[in-house]
């Protein structure tokens, strides 16, 4: 699979033109089939397809546990853009409403009425427990180190990344993709399939924080999100109701904290 392509470009600068090599981030459709039926098509950067689909299924409520999958794999070899998921019989019986959908657009990457989204998600996702506190200084260091884990961005300057850390600020999982939703699905999916999602405590994002990303983190039970850019109003509202802490880089230096600051330490030093 190609994550980026070489392309020749013309660099214009103050009346002069120069031909230069340039790298373009790859983007291809990924078709997800559930129980043999088309379920969703996602535009993404090729790579980590199995983890991507596993994370997608967790976020969408198709699976709650890796044992819910009877099988998950490529439709025809490893060089295809189609992944097929077969769910266990017991899981199928729990989610008939999901399996009856046709022409489905992912609820974690589309726009509906804001109030409707928050109300519906609050009914299906339980608020997170307070648990351990997070040291903002160390969490900010994780955010600052994110570029080190973005080789695709280094080549193309056109990809997003999601990195997940444990309570000791050790990197558990990281993924890149042209889509920020896809990057997070991939990072979560790796831990989900490895049965290590319970260790996740901190999520670091290269993008803004949208409600979809809060939803995905909530399904994965990750209580703290730090990002380069600010959250949307809907993201803050949803995170507040789900007892999740959101913060982003502040103008100049430090962090802006938007909700649930009780989980974050070192506030006086920021």
Short mmCIF file of C-alpha atoms in Angstrom, two decimals:
data_model
loop_
_atom_site.label_atom_id
_atom_site.label_comp_id
_atom_site.label_asym_id
_atom_site.label_seq_id
_atom_site.Cartn_x
_atom_site.Cartn_y
_atom_site.Cartn_z
CA UNK A 1 0.00 0.00 0.00
CA UNK A 2 1.25 3.50 -0.86
CA UNK A 3 1.08 6.07 1.93
CA UNK A 4 2.50 8.81 -0.26
CA UNK A 5 3.36 9.46 -3.90
CA UNK A 6 6.19 11.42 -5.50
CA UNK A 7 5.06 14.32 -7.66
CA UNK A 8 6.89 17.07 -9.50
CA UNK A 9 5.73 20.60 -8.69
CA UNK A 10 6.56 24.13 -9.83
CA UNK A 11 7.68 26.38 -6.99
CA UNK A 12 6.86 30.00 -7.80
CA UNK A 13 8.49 32.67 -5.65
CA UNK A 14 8.65 36.37 -6.50
CA UNK A 15 8.56 35.87 -10.23
CA UNK A 16 10.92 32.90 -10.42
CA UNK A 17 9.85 29.30 -11.05
CA UNK A 18 11.69 26.13 -10.08
CA UNK A 19 10.76 22.50 -10.62
CA UNK A 20 10.93 20.53 -7.38
CA UNK A 21 10.07 16.99 -6.22
CA UNK A 22 7.13 16.88 -3.83
CA UNK A 23 5.38 14.12 -1.89
CA UNK A 24 1.59 13.83 -1.83
CA UNK A 25 -0.20 11.99 0.96
CA UNK A 26 -2.04 8.91 -0.29
CA UNK A 27 -5.83 8.77 -0.18
CA UNK A 28 -7.98 5.83 -1.25
CA UNK A 29 -11.45 4.52 -0.42
CA UNK A 30 -11.81 1.77 2.17
CA UNK A 31 -15.03 -0.22 1.90
CA UNK A 32 -16.21 -1.84 5.13
CA UNK A 33 -18.53 -4.80 4.83
CA UNK A 34 -20.42 -6.15 7.85
CA UNK A 35 -21.91 -9.66 7.66
CA UNK A 36 -21.27 -9.64 3.92
CA UNK A 37 -23.18 -6.39 3.34
CA UNK A 38 -21.76 -2.96 2.41
CA UNK A 39 -21.76 -0.79 5.53
CA UNK A 40 -19.57 2.28 4.98
CA UNK A 41 -16.97 3.73 2.65
CA UNK A 42 -14.20 5.83 4.18
CA UNK A 43 -11.56 7.91 2.44
CA UNK A 44 -8.25 7.20 4.16
CA UNK A 45 -4.49 6.84 3.79
CA UNK A 46 -3.65 3.17 3.04
CA UNK A 47 -2.18 1.20 5.95
CA UNK A 48 -3.33 -0.37 9.24
CA UNK A 49 -6.63 -1.37 7.63
CA UNK A 50 -7.51 -4.13 10.11
CA UNK A 51 -6.83 -1.91 13.12
CA UNK A 52 -8.67 0.94 11.38
CA UNK A 53 -11.80 -1.15 10.89
CA UNK A 54 -11.61 -2.56 14.43
CA UNK A 55 -11.44 0.96 15.84
CA UNK A 56 -14.28 2.05 13.57
CA UNK A 57 -16.46 -0.85 14.76
CA UNK A 58 -15.79 0.04 18.40
CA UNK A 59 -16.63 3.70 17.82
CA UNK A 60 -19.84 2.87 15.97
CA UNK A 61 -21.10 0.42 18.59
CA UNK A 62 -20.76 -2.60 16.32
CA UNK A 63 -18.35 -4.21 18.78
CA UNK A 64 -17.63 -3.81 22.48
CA UNK A 65 -14.95 -6.50 22.80
CA UNK A 66 -12.51 -8.21 20.40
CA UNK A 67 -14.45 -11.43 20.99
CA UNK A 68 -17.39 -9.83 19.17
CA UNK A 69 -15.43 -10.43 15.96
CA UNK A 70 -15.66 -13.88 14.44
CA UNK A 71 -13.35 -12.66 11.71
CA UNK A 72 -11.99 -9.40 10.36
CA UNK A 73 -9.83 -9.35 7.27
CA UNK A 74 -9.28 -8.34 3.69
CA UNK A 75 -11.86 -9.46 1.18
CA UNK A 76 -9.32 -10.78 -1.31
CA UNK A 77 -5.68 -10.67 -0.28
CA UNK A 78 -3.85 -7.80 1.43
CA UNK A 79 -3.75 -5.38 -1.51
CA UNK A 80 -7.42 -4.52 -1.57
CA UNK A 81 -9.51 -1.64 -0.32
CA UNK A 82 -12.24 -3.90 1.09
CA UNK A 83 -12.32 -5.24 4.65
CA UNK A 84 -15.00 -7.70 5.72
CA UNK A 85 -16.16 -8.09 9.31
CA UNK A 86 -18.11 -11.06 10.65
CA UNK A 87 -19.64 -10.64 14.09
CA UNK A 88 -20.43 -13.38 16.55
CA UNK A 89 -24.02 -14.59 16.66
CA UNK A 90 -24.49 -13.25 20.19
CA UNK A 91 -23.27 -9.80 19.10
CA UNK A 92 -25.53 -9.78 16.05
CA UNK A 93 -28.51 -10.42 18.31
CA UNK A 94 -27.61 -7.38 20.46
CA UNK A 95 -27.36 -4.85 17.62
CA UNK A 96 -30.02 -5.67 15.00
CA UNK A 97 -30.65 -1.96 14.42
CA UNK A 98 -27.05 -1.47 13.28
CA UNK A 99 -27.12 -4.39 10.88
CA UNK A 100 -30.34 -3.24 9.24
CA UNK A 101 -28.84 0.04 8.07
CA UNK A 102 -28.40 0.60 4.37
CA UNK A 103 -26.56 3.44 2.69
CA UNK A 104 -25.15 4.19 6.13
CA UNK A 105 -23.04 7.28 6.82
CA UNK A 106 -20.87 6.94 9.91
CA UNK A 107 -22.29 8.67 12.96
CA UNK A 108 -18.74 9.54 13.98
CA UNK A 109 -17.95 11.52 10.83
CA UNK A 110 -21.09 13.33 9.76
CA UNK A 111 -23.08 16.37 10.82
CA UNK A 112 -26.51 16.14 12.44
CA UNK A 113 -28.33 18.43 14.84
CA UNK A 114 -25.94 19.23 17.70
CA UNK A 115 -28.47 18.77 20.51
CA UNK A 116 -29.65 15.51 18.97
CA UNK A 117 -26.09 14.21 18.79
CA UNK A 118 -25.24 14.96 22.41
CA UNK A 119 -28.56 13.65 23.75
CA UNK A 120 -28.31 10.43 21.75
CA UNK A 121 -24.68 9.78 22.62
CA UNK A 122 -25.22 10.53 26.29
CA UNK A 123 -27.83 7.78 26.31
CA UNK A 124 -25.47 5.20 24.79
CA UNK A 125 -22.09 6.14 26.30
CA UNK A 126 -21.68 6.18 30.08
CA UNK A 127 -19.71 9.08 31.61
CA UNK A 128 -16.13 8.21 32.45
CA UNK A 129 -14.97 7.72 36.03
CA UNK A 130 -12.59 10.24 37.59
CA UNK A 131 -9.84 7.68 38.22
CA UNK A 132 -6.22 8.86 38.18
CA UNK A 133 -5.25 12.49 37.71
CA UNK A 134 -3.08 13.67 34.83
CA UNK A 135 0.07 15.76 35.20
CA UNK A 136 -0.39 18.60 32.72
CA UNK A 137 3.33 19.19 32.39
CA UNK A 138 4.03 15.63 31.32
CA UNK A 139 0.93 15.53 29.13
CA UNK A 140 2.06 18.74 27.42
CA UNK A 141 5.44 17.09 26.78
CA UNK A 142 3.62 14.23 25.02
CA UNK A 143 1.85 16.76 22.82
CA UNK A 144 5.14 18.48 22.06
CA UNK A 145 6.71 15.18 21.04
CA UNK A 146 3.95 14.32 18.56
CA UNK A 147 5.91 15.49 15.48
CA UNK A 148 8.51 12.81 16.24
CA UNK A 149 5.86 10.18 15.60
CA UNK A 150 4.66 11.67 12.29
CA UNK A 151 6.96 10.40 9.52
CA UNK A 152 4.17 10.66 6.96
CA UNK A 153 3.64 14.31 7.86
CA UNK A 154 7.38 14.83 7.52
CA UNK A 155 7.18 13.61 3.93
CA UNK A 156 3.89 15.20 2.89
CA UNK A 157 2.89 17.94 5.37
CA UNK A 158 -0.66 16.71 4.83
CA UNK A 159 -1.52 14.07 7.41
CA UNK A 160 -3.00 13.94 10.90
CA UNK A 161 -1.85 11.85 13.84
CA UNK A 162 -3.32 10.36 17.02
CA UNK A 163 -1.13 9.06 19.83
CA UNK A 164 -2.31 7.20 22.94
CA UNK A 165 -0.38 7.06 26.22
CA UNK A 166 -0.78 5.17 29.49
CA UNK A 167 -0.86 6.71 32.97
CA UNK A 168 2.95 6.66 33.06
CA UNK A 169 3.05 8.74 29.85
CA UNK A 170 4.45 5.84 27.86
CA UNK A 171 3.43 5.67 24.22
CA UNK A 172 1.04 2.77 23.59
CA UNK A 173 -0.15 3.42 20.05
CA UNK A 174 0.20 5.98 17.28
CA UNK A 175 -1.21 6.27 13.77
CA UNK A 176 -1.24 8.73 10.89
CA UNK A 177 -3.78 9.28 8.16
CA UNK A 178 -5.02 11.95 5.79
CA UNK A 179 -8.19 11.98 7.93
CA UNK A 180 -8.09 12.80 11.64
CA UNK A 181 -10.99 10.41 12.33
CA UNK A 182 -9.14 7.62 10.55
CA UNK A 183 -5.91 8.25 12.46
CA UNK A 184 -7.77 7.92 15.75
CA UNK A 185 -9.64 4.78 14.65
CA UNK A 186 -6.31 3.19 13.69
CA UNK A 187 -4.59 4.12 16.97
CA UNK A 188 -7.52 2.85 19.04
CA UNK A 189 -7.98 -0.23 16.88
CA UNK A 190 -4.40 -1.38 17.47
CA UNK A 191 -4.96 -1.38 21.24
CA UNK A 192 -8.45 -2.81 20.96
CA UNK A 193 -7.28 -5.85 19.01
CA UNK A 194 -4.30 -6.30 21.35
CA UNK A 195 -6.66 -6.12 24.36
CA UNK A 196 -4.64 -3.24 25.82
CA UNK A 197 -7.22 -0.47 25.55
CA UNK A 198 -7.75 -0.52 29.32
CA UNK A 199 -4.26 0.97 29.71
CA UNK A 200 -5.09 4.10 27.68
CA UNK A 201 -5.19 7.31 29.75
CA UNK A 202 -4.22 10.16 27.45
CA UNK A 203 -4.99 10.93 23.81
CA UNK A 204 -2.89 13.44 21.85
CA UNK A 205 -4.17 14.81 18.53
CA UNK A 206 -2.59 16.86 15.77
CA UNK A 207 -5.95 18.37 14.85
CA UNK A 208 -8.78 20.29 16.42
CA UNK A 209 -11.08 18.35 18.75
CA UNK A 210 -14.47 17.69 17.18
CA UNK A 211 -17.42 15.91 18.77
CA UNK A 212 -16.68 12.82 16.64
CA UNK A 213 -13.22 12.50 18.17
CA UNK A 214 -14.62 12.94 21.67
CA UNK A 215 -17.14 10.19 20.91
CA UNK A 216 -14.45 7.82 19.69
CA UNK A 217 -12.29 8.50 22.76
CA UNK A 218 -15.29 8.03 25.04
CA UNK A 219 -16.09 4.66 23.50
CA UNK A 220 -12.45 3.70 24.12
CA UNK A 221 -12.75 5.06 27.70
CA UNK A 222 -9.85 7.53 27.30
CA UNK A 223 -10.49 10.36 29.81
CA UNK A 224 -8.08 13.10 28.67
CA UNK A 225 -7.59 14.66 25.22
CA UNK A 226 -4.86 17.15 24.36
CA UNK A 227 -4.71 18.66 20.89
CA UNK A 228 -2.82 21.18 18.82
CA UNK A 229 -5.99 23.09 17.90
CA UNK A 230 -9.05 24.10 19.87
CA UNK A 231 -12.22 22.04 20.36
CA UNK A 232 -15.59 22.86 18.90
CA UNK A 233 -18.44 23.99 21.15
CA UNK A 234 -20.20 20.67 20.59
CA UNK A 235 -17.07 18.75 21.55
CA UNK A 236 -16.82 20.64 24.84
CA UNK A 237 -20.50 20.09 25.59
CA UNK A 238 -20.26 16.36 24.93
CA UNK A 239 -16.99 15.99 26.86
CA UNK A 240 -18.45 17.88 29.82
CA UNK A 241 -21.44 15.54 29.99
CA UNK A 242 -19.19 12.48 29.65
CA UNK A 243 -16.72 13.72 32.32
CA UNK A 244 -13.79 14.01 29.89
CA UNK A 245 -11.00 16.59 30.08
CA UNK A 246 -10.15 18.62 26.96
CA UNK A 247 -7.16 20.93 26.49
CA UNK A 248 -5.20 22.41 23.60
CA UNK A 249 -2.15 24.59 22.95
CA UNK A 250 -2.63 28.18 24.10
CA UNK A 251 -1.59 31.21 22.10
CA UNK A 252 1.99 31.98 23.01
CA UNK A 253 2.59 29.19 25.53
CA UNK A 254 0.80 26.83 27.90
CA UNK A 255 -2.56 25.13 27.45
CA UNK A 256 -6.20 26.12 27.34
CA UNK A 257 -8.35 23.78 29.47
CA UNK A 258 -12.00 23.62 28.45
CA UNK A 259 -13.70 21.19 30.81
CA UNK A 260 -13.25 18.77 33.71
CA UNK A 261 -10.10 20.44 35.01
CA UNK A 262 -10.43 18.47 38.28
CA UNK A 263 -8.65 15.56 36.60
CA UNK A 264 -5.64 17.72 35.63
CA UNK A 265 -2.80 18.62 37.99
CA UNK A 266 -0.29 21.50 37.98
CA UNK A 267 -2.91 24.07 37.02
CA UNK A 268 -1.21 26.73 39.18
CA UNK A 269 2.01 26.42 37.18
CA UNK A 270 0.42 26.83 33.74
#
